[in-house]
Amino acid sequence: RLFGMKIISAVLCALDDKGASVTALLYGATVISWKSPSEGRDDAPPKERLFVSSKAALDGSKPVRGGIPVVFPFFGPATRPEHSKMGQHGFARSSQWHYVATVLDSDAGVSVQLGLKPTPEIDALYAFPWALTYTITLAAHQLTTDIAVKNTSATGGASFDFQALLHTYIAAHAASVSVSPLTGLTYIDKVAGGGERTESRELVDVRSFTDSVYKGAGGRYSVRWEGGGVDVRANGFGDVVVWNPNKEAGSKIGDMEDGGWDKFVCVEPGTASYWVTLGAGEEWKGQQVISAL
Ligand code: TA6
Protein backbone atom coordinates (compact mmCIF):
# COMPACT_ATOMS: atom_id res chain seq x y z
CA ARG A 1 0.00 0.00 0.00
CA LEU A 2 1.24 3.44 -0.81
CA PHE A 3 0.04 6.40 1.19
CA GLY A 4 0.37 10.04 0.46
CA MET A 5 -0.87 13.24 1.97
CA LYS A 6 -1.93 16.51 0.47
CA ILE A 7 -2.44 19.80 2.22
CA ILE A 8 -4.73 22.07 0.31
CA SER A 9 -4.78 25.37 2.19
CA ALA A 10 -7.42 24.73 4.83
CA VAL A 11 -7.85 21.05 4.08
CA LEU A 12 -5.55 18.11 4.34
CA CYS A 13 -6.17 14.79 2.71
CA ALA A 14 -4.43 11.48 3.13
CA LEU A 15 -4.81 8.85 0.47
CA ASP A 16 -3.78 5.30 -0.07
CA ASP A 17 -3.60 3.21 -3.20
CA LYS A 18 -6.70 1.23 -2.27
CA GLY A 19 -8.78 4.39 -2.29
CA ALA A 20 -8.88 4.90 1.46
CA SER A 21 -8.77 8.59 2.34
CA VAL A 22 -9.26 10.98 5.19
CA THR A 23 -9.99 14.67 4.78
CA ALA A 24 -9.79 17.21 7.58
CA LEU A 25 -10.32 20.93 7.82
CA LEU A 26 -7.73 22.97 9.69
CA TYR A 27 -10.85 24.68 11.05
CA GLY A 28 -11.56 22.82 14.27
CA ALA A 29 -9.16 20.04 13.13
CA THR A 30 -12.44 18.53 11.98
CA VAL A 31 -12.22 15.28 10.05
CA ILE A 32 -15.01 15.68 7.49
CA SER A 33 -14.50 12.48 5.52
CA TRP A 34 -13.06 9.03 6.01
CA LYS A 35 -13.46 6.63 3.12
CA SER A 36 -12.35 3.06 3.55
CA PRO A 37 -12.89 -0.31 1.95
CA SER A 38 -14.08 -2.98 4.35
CA GLU A 39 -11.64 -5.39 5.94
CA GLY A 40 -10.87 -8.08 3.41
CA ARG A 41 -12.84 -6.29 0.68
CA ASP A 42 -10.07 -4.16 -0.82
CA ASP A 43 -11.56 -5.00 -4.19
CA ALA A 44 -14.75 -3.12 -3.33
CA PRO A 45 -14.84 0.68 -3.67
CA PRO A 46 -14.15 2.54 -0.43
CA LYS A 47 -17.26 3.69 1.48
CA GLU A 48 -17.74 6.98 3.37
CA ARG A 49 -17.75 6.02 7.04
CA LEU A 50 -18.67 9.37 8.61
CA PHE A 51 -21.83 11.47 8.36
CA VAL A 52 -21.70 15.15 7.50
CA SER A 53 -24.98 16.99 7.10
CA SER A 54 -25.47 18.42 3.61
CA LYS A 55 -26.35 21.66 5.42
CA ALA A 56 -23.10 21.68 7.39
CA ALA A 57 -20.98 24.82 7.12
CA LEU A 58 -17.52 23.80 5.81
CA ASP A 59 -16.23 27.37 5.42
CA GLY A 60 -15.23 27.91 9.04
CA SER A 61 -18.27 30.01 9.79
CA LYS A 62 -19.52 27.58 12.45
CA PRO A 63 -18.66 24.14 13.86
CA VAL A 64 -19.18 21.34 11.35
CA ARG A 65 -22.43 19.40 11.73
CA GLY A 66 -20.83 15.99 11.36
CA GLY A 67 -17.48 14.29 10.92
CA ILE A 68 -15.37 14.32 14.11
CA PRO A 69 -15.64 17.67 15.93
CA VAL A 70 -12.97 18.05 18.65
CA VAL A 71 -14.50 19.06 22.00
CA PHE A 72 -12.23 20.96 24.43
CA PRO A 73 -12.00 22.38 27.17
CA PHE A 74 -15.45 21.25 28.26
CA PHE A 75 -18.32 19.06 27.06
CA GLY A 76 -21.87 20.33 26.74
CA PRO A 77 -23.02 23.73 27.96
CA ALA A 78 -20.63 25.77 30.12
CA THR A 79 -21.14 25.01 33.82
CA ARG A 80 -18.03 26.67 35.26
CA PRO A 81 -17.36 30.44 35.49
CA GLU A 82 -14.08 30.17 33.56
CA HIS A 83 -16.05 28.79 30.62
CA SER A 84 -18.85 31.33 30.65
CA LYS A 85 -17.57 33.21 27.58
CA MET A 86 -17.59 30.11 25.35
CA GLY A 87 -20.29 28.31 23.41
CA GLN A 88 -21.29 24.70 23.96
CA HIS A 89 -18.43 22.19 23.69
CA GLY A 90 -15.73 24.87 23.99
CA PHE A 91 -13.48 26.59 21.44
CA ALA A 92 -11.38 23.79 19.87
CA ARG A 93 -13.94 22.80 17.21
CA SER A 94 -14.33 26.39 16.02
CA SER A 95 -10.69 27.53 16.05
CA GLN A 96 -8.19 27.59 13.19
CA TRP A 97 -5.61 24.86 13.83
CA HIS A 98 -2.28 24.70 12.05
CA TYR A 99 -0.38 21.90 10.32
CA VAL A 100 2.52 20.70 12.48
CA ALA A 101 4.09 17.69 10.76
CA THR A 102 3.66 14.49 8.86
CA VAL A 103 4.79 11.93 11.40
CA LEU A 104 4.26 8.80 9.33
CA ASP A 105 4.12 8.21 5.60
CA SER A 106 4.78 4.58 4.81
CA ASP A 107 3.06 1.47 3.64
CA ALA A 108 1.74 1.16 7.22
CA GLY A 109 -0.19 4.37 6.92
CA VAL A 110 -0.02 8.14 6.94
CA SER A 111 -0.18 10.26 10.05
CA VAL A 112 -0.48 14.02 10.25
CA GLN A 113 -0.24 16.26 13.28
CA LEU A 114 -2.23 19.45 13.76
CA GLY A 115 -1.72 21.94 16.57
CA LEU A 116 -3.64 24.63 18.41
CA LYS A 117 -2.14 27.08 20.87
CA PRO A 118 -3.42 30.14 22.72
CA THR A 119 -4.12 33.22 20.61
CA PRO A 120 -5.26 36.66 21.81
CA GLU A 121 -8.79 35.76 20.67
CA ILE A 122 -8.83 32.51 22.61
CA ASP A 123 -7.09 34.06 25.64
CA ALA A 124 -9.99 36.49 25.82
CA LEU A 125 -12.27 33.47 26.30
CA TYR A 126 -10.00 31.10 28.22
CA ALA A 127 -6.69 32.27 29.71
CA PHE A 128 -4.92 29.09 30.78
CA PRO A 129 -1.51 27.57 29.79
CA TRP A 130 -2.83 24.89 27.41
CA ALA A 131 -1.62 23.52 24.07
CA LEU A 132 -3.33 20.89 21.89
CA THR A 133 -1.86 18.42 19.43
CA TYR A 134 -4.20 16.33 17.28
CA THR A 135 -2.84 13.41 15.29
CA ILE A 136 -4.87 11.88 12.44
CA THR A 137 -3.67 8.50 11.20
CA LEU A 138 -5.04 6.66 8.19
CA ALA A 139 -4.21 2.98 7.95
CA ALA A 140 -5.77 0.21 5.97
CA HIS A 141 -9.43 -0.02 7.12
CA GLN A 142 -8.67 2.09 10.22
CA LEU A 143 -8.78 5.76 11.28
CA THR A 144 -7.04 6.79 14.48
CA THR A 145 -7.35 10.21 16.06
CA ASP A 146 -5.29 11.16 19.10
CA ILE A 147 -5.65 14.32 21.13
CA ALA A 148 -2.90 15.46 23.49
CA VAL A 149 -3.49 18.26 26.00
CA LYS A 150 -0.40 19.85 27.55
CA ASN A 151 -0.06 22.26 30.43
CA THR A 152 2.70 24.51 29.13
CA SER A 153 3.32 26.39 32.38
CA ALA A 154 6.72 26.00 34.02
CA THR A 155 7.19 24.04 37.24
CA GLY A 156 5.08 25.53 39.96
CA GLY A 157 2.80 27.16 37.41
CA ALA A 158 -0.98 27.03 37.30
CA SER A 159 -2.89 23.79 36.84
CA PHE A 160 -6.23 23.63 35.02
CA ASP A 161 -9.19 21.26 34.70
CA PHE A 162 -10.59 20.28 31.31
CA GLN A 163 -12.86 17.83 29.52
CA ALA A 164 -12.07 16.43 26.08
CA LEU A 165 -14.28 14.40 23.72
CA LEU A 166 -14.32 13.32 20.08
CA HIS A 167 -17.84 13.97 18.81
CA THR A 168 -17.84 11.30 16.11
CA TYR A 169 -20.77 11.06 13.68
CA ILE A 170 -20.67 7.47 12.40
CA ALA A 171 -22.58 7.03 9.12
CA ALA A 172 -25.11 4.31 9.91
CA HIS A 173 -28.66 3.10 9.31
CA ALA A 174 -29.99 4.69 12.49
CA ALA A 175 -33.22 2.68 12.52
CA SER A 176 -31.30 -0.57 12.91
CA VAL A 177 -28.06 0.55 14.56
CA SER A 178 -26.94 -0.81 17.92
CA VAL A 179 -24.06 0.05 20.21
CA SER A 180 -22.64 -2.55 22.62
CA PRO A 181 -21.48 -3.59 25.15
CA LEU A 182 -22.93 -0.96 27.47
CA THR A 183 -24.92 -3.35 29.68
CA GLY A 184 -24.70 -2.64 33.38
CA LEU A 185 -23.09 0.76 32.97
CA THR A 186 -24.42 3.83 34.77
CA TYR A 187 -25.45 6.51 32.32
CA ILE A 188 -26.72 10.06 32.50
CA ASP A 189 -29.94 10.23 30.50
CA LYS A 190 -29.94 13.81 29.20
CA VAL A 191 -33.24 13.26 27.41
CA ALA A 192 -34.90 12.35 30.70
CA GLY A 193 -33.60 15.45 32.49
CA GLY A 194 -30.13 14.23 33.40
CA GLY A 195 -30.94 11.54 35.90
CA GLU A 196 -28.69 8.51 36.25
CA ARG A 197 -29.86 5.07 35.13
CA THR A 198 -28.31 1.64 34.76
CA GLU A 199 -28.22 0.26 31.23
CA SER A 200 -30.09 -3.04 31.05
CA ARG A 201 -30.08 -3.49 27.28
CA GLU A 202 -27.56 -5.82 25.59
CA LEU A 203 -27.84 -3.70 22.45
CA VAL A 204 -28.42 0.05 22.79
CA ASP A 205 -30.48 1.42 19.90
CA VAL A 206 -31.34 5.01 18.94
CA ARG A 207 -34.83 4.43 17.64
CA SER A 208 -35.96 7.25 19.92
CA PHE A 209 -34.25 10.55 20.79
CA THR A 210 -31.13 9.44 22.67
CA ASP A 211 -28.56 11.54 24.52
CA SER A 212 -26.75 9.30 27.00
CA VAL A 213 -23.42 9.70 28.79
CA TYR A 214 -22.12 6.26 29.77
CA LYS A 215 -19.72 6.51 32.72
CA GLY A 216 -16.70 4.27 33.14
CA ALA A 217 -17.38 2.59 29.78
CA GLY A 218 -15.01 -0.14 28.65
CA GLY A 219 -13.46 1.61 25.67
CA ARG A 220 -14.43 -1.14 23.22
CA TYR A 221 -17.65 -0.51 21.27
CA SER A 222 -19.30 -2.54 18.51
CA VAL A 223 -21.51 -0.38 16.30
CA ARG A 224 -23.63 -2.53 13.98
CA TRP A 225 -26.53 -1.94 11.62
CA GLU A 226 -28.24 -3.69 8.73
CA GLY A 227 -25.51 -3.86 6.11
CA GLY A 228 -22.55 -2.57 8.03
CA GLY A 229 -20.66 -1.70 11.14
CA VAL A 230 -17.54 -0.31 12.72
CA ASP A 231 -15.56 -1.15 15.82
CA VAL A 232 -14.49 1.73 18.06
CA ARG A 233 -11.66 1.49 20.53
CA ALA A 234 -11.07 4.34 22.96
CA ASN A 235 -8.02 4.80 25.15
CA GLY A 236 -7.78 7.49 27.82
CA PHE A 237 -11.44 8.46 27.50
CA GLY A 238 -13.36 7.01 30.46
CA ASP A 239 -16.85 7.71 29.11
CA VAL A 240 -18.73 7.34 25.87
CA VAL A 241 -21.72 9.41 24.73
CA VAL A 242 -24.40 7.93 22.47
CA TRP A 243 -26.48 10.58 20.71
CA ASN A 244 -29.09 10.66 18.03
CA PRO A 245 -31.66 13.50 18.03
CA ASN A 246 -34.24 11.67 15.94
CA LYS A 247 -36.75 13.95 14.19
CA GLU A 248 -37.94 15.21 17.58
CA ALA A 249 -34.75 17.18 18.25
CA GLY A 250 -33.01 16.87 14.87
CA SER A 251 -35.65 18.89 13.04
CA LYS A 252 -34.83 21.83 15.32
CA ILE A 253 -31.11 21.81 14.47
CA GLY A 254 -30.60 24.44 11.77
CA ASP A 255 -27.71 22.76 9.94
CA MET A 256 -29.09 19.21 10.21
CA GLU A 257 -30.33 18.09 6.79
CA ASP A 258 -33.89 16.88 6.69
CA GLY A 259 -33.85 13.23 7.73
CA GLY A 260 -30.16 13.44 8.60
CA TRP A 261 -30.95 11.82 11.95
CA ASP A 262 -31.75 8.60 10.05
CA LYS A 263 -28.19 8.43 8.72
CA PHE A 264 -25.88 8.46 11.73
CA VAL A 265 -25.22 7.57 15.31
CA CYS A 266 -22.86 9.64 17.40
CA VAL A 267 -20.54 7.44 19.49
CA GLU A 268 -18.35 9.91 21.32
CA PRO A 269 -15.40 8.79 23.45
CA GLY A 270 -14.72 11.49 26.04
CA THR A 271 -14.19 12.59 29.64
CA ALA A 272 -17.79 13.77 29.54
CA SER A 273 -18.77 13.19 33.18
CA TYR A 274 -15.52 14.12 34.88
CA TRP A 275 -12.69 16.66 34.77
CA VAL A 276 -9.00 16.02 34.13
CA THR A 277 -6.65 18.17 36.23
CA LEU A 278 -3.38 18.95 34.49
CA GLY A 279 -0.48 20.24 36.57
CA ALA A 280 2.36 22.36 35.25
CA GLY A 281 4.28 20.57 32.49
CA GLU A 282 1.90 17.56 32.47
CA GLU A 283 0.31 16.05 29.36
CA TRP A 284 -2.86 13.99 28.92
CA LYS A 285 -3.78 11.87 25.87
CA GLY A 286 -6.98 10.43 24.50
CA GLN A 287 -7.25 8.13 21.49
CA GLN A 288 -10.04 6.84 19.25
CA VAL A 289 -9.46 3.99 16.78
CA ILE A 290 -12.27 3.23 14.35
CA SER A 291 -12.07 0.06 12.25
CA ALA A 292 -14.19 -0.26 9.11
CA LEU A 293 -15.94 -3.61 8.85
O1 TA6 B 1 -22.93 14.87 22.39
C1 TA6 B 1 -24.31 15.07 22.50
C2 TA6 B 1 -24.59 16.56 22.62
O2 TA6 B 1 -24.02 17.08 23.79
C3 TA6 B 1 -26.10 16.74 22.56
O3 TA6 B 1 -26.61 17.16 23.81
C4 TA6 B 1 -26.29 17.79 21.46
O4 TA6 B 1 -26.22 19.09 21.99
C5 TA6 B 1 -25.08 17.45 20.56
O5 TA6 B 1 -24.03 17.26 21.49
C6 TA6 B 1 -24.78 18.45 19.49
O6 TA6 B 1 -24.27 19.63 20.06
P1 TA6 B 1 -23.93 20.88 19.06
O7 TA6 B 1 -23.39 21.94 19.95
O8 TA6 B 1 -22.93 20.37 18.07
O9 TA6 B 1 -25.23 21.20 18.38
mmCIF file with all atom_site columns, C-alpha atoms in Angstrom, residues 5 23 63 65 98-99 151:
data_model
loop_
_atom_site.group_PDB
_atom_site.id
_atom_site.type_symbol
_atom_site.label_atom_id
_atom_site.label_alt_id
_atom_site.label_comp_id
_atom_site.label_asym_id
_atom_site.label_entity_id
_atom_site.label_seq_id
_atom_site.pdbx_PDB_ins_code
_atom_site.Cartn_x
_atom_site.Cartn_y
_atom_site.Cartn_z
_atom_site.occupancy
_atom_site.B_iso_or_equiv
_atom_site.pdbx_formal_charge
_atom_site.auth_seq_id
_atom_site.auth_comp_id
_atom_site.auth_asym_id
_atom_site.auth_atom_id
_atom_site.pdbx_PDB_model_num
ATOM 1 C CA . MET A 1 5   ? -0.866  13.239 1.972  1.00 0.00 ? 5   MET A CA 1
ATOM 2 C CA . THR A 1 23  ? -9.989  14.675 4.783  1.00 0.00 ? 23  THR A CA 1
ATOM 3 C CA . PRO A 1 63  ? -18.664 24.140 13.864 1.00 0.00 ? 63  PRO A CA 1
ATOM 4 C CA . ARG A 1 65  ? -22.434 19.395 11.733 1.00 0.00 ? 65  ARG A CA 1
ATOM 5 C CA . HIS A 1 98  ? -2.282  24.698 12.049 1.00 0.00 ? 98  HIS A CA 1
ATOM 6 C CA . TYR A 1 99  ? -0.377  21.899 10.317 1.00 0.00 ? 99  TYR A CA 1
ATOM 7 C CA . ASN A 1 151 ? -0.058  22.257 30.433 1.00 0.00 ? 151 ASN A CA 1
#
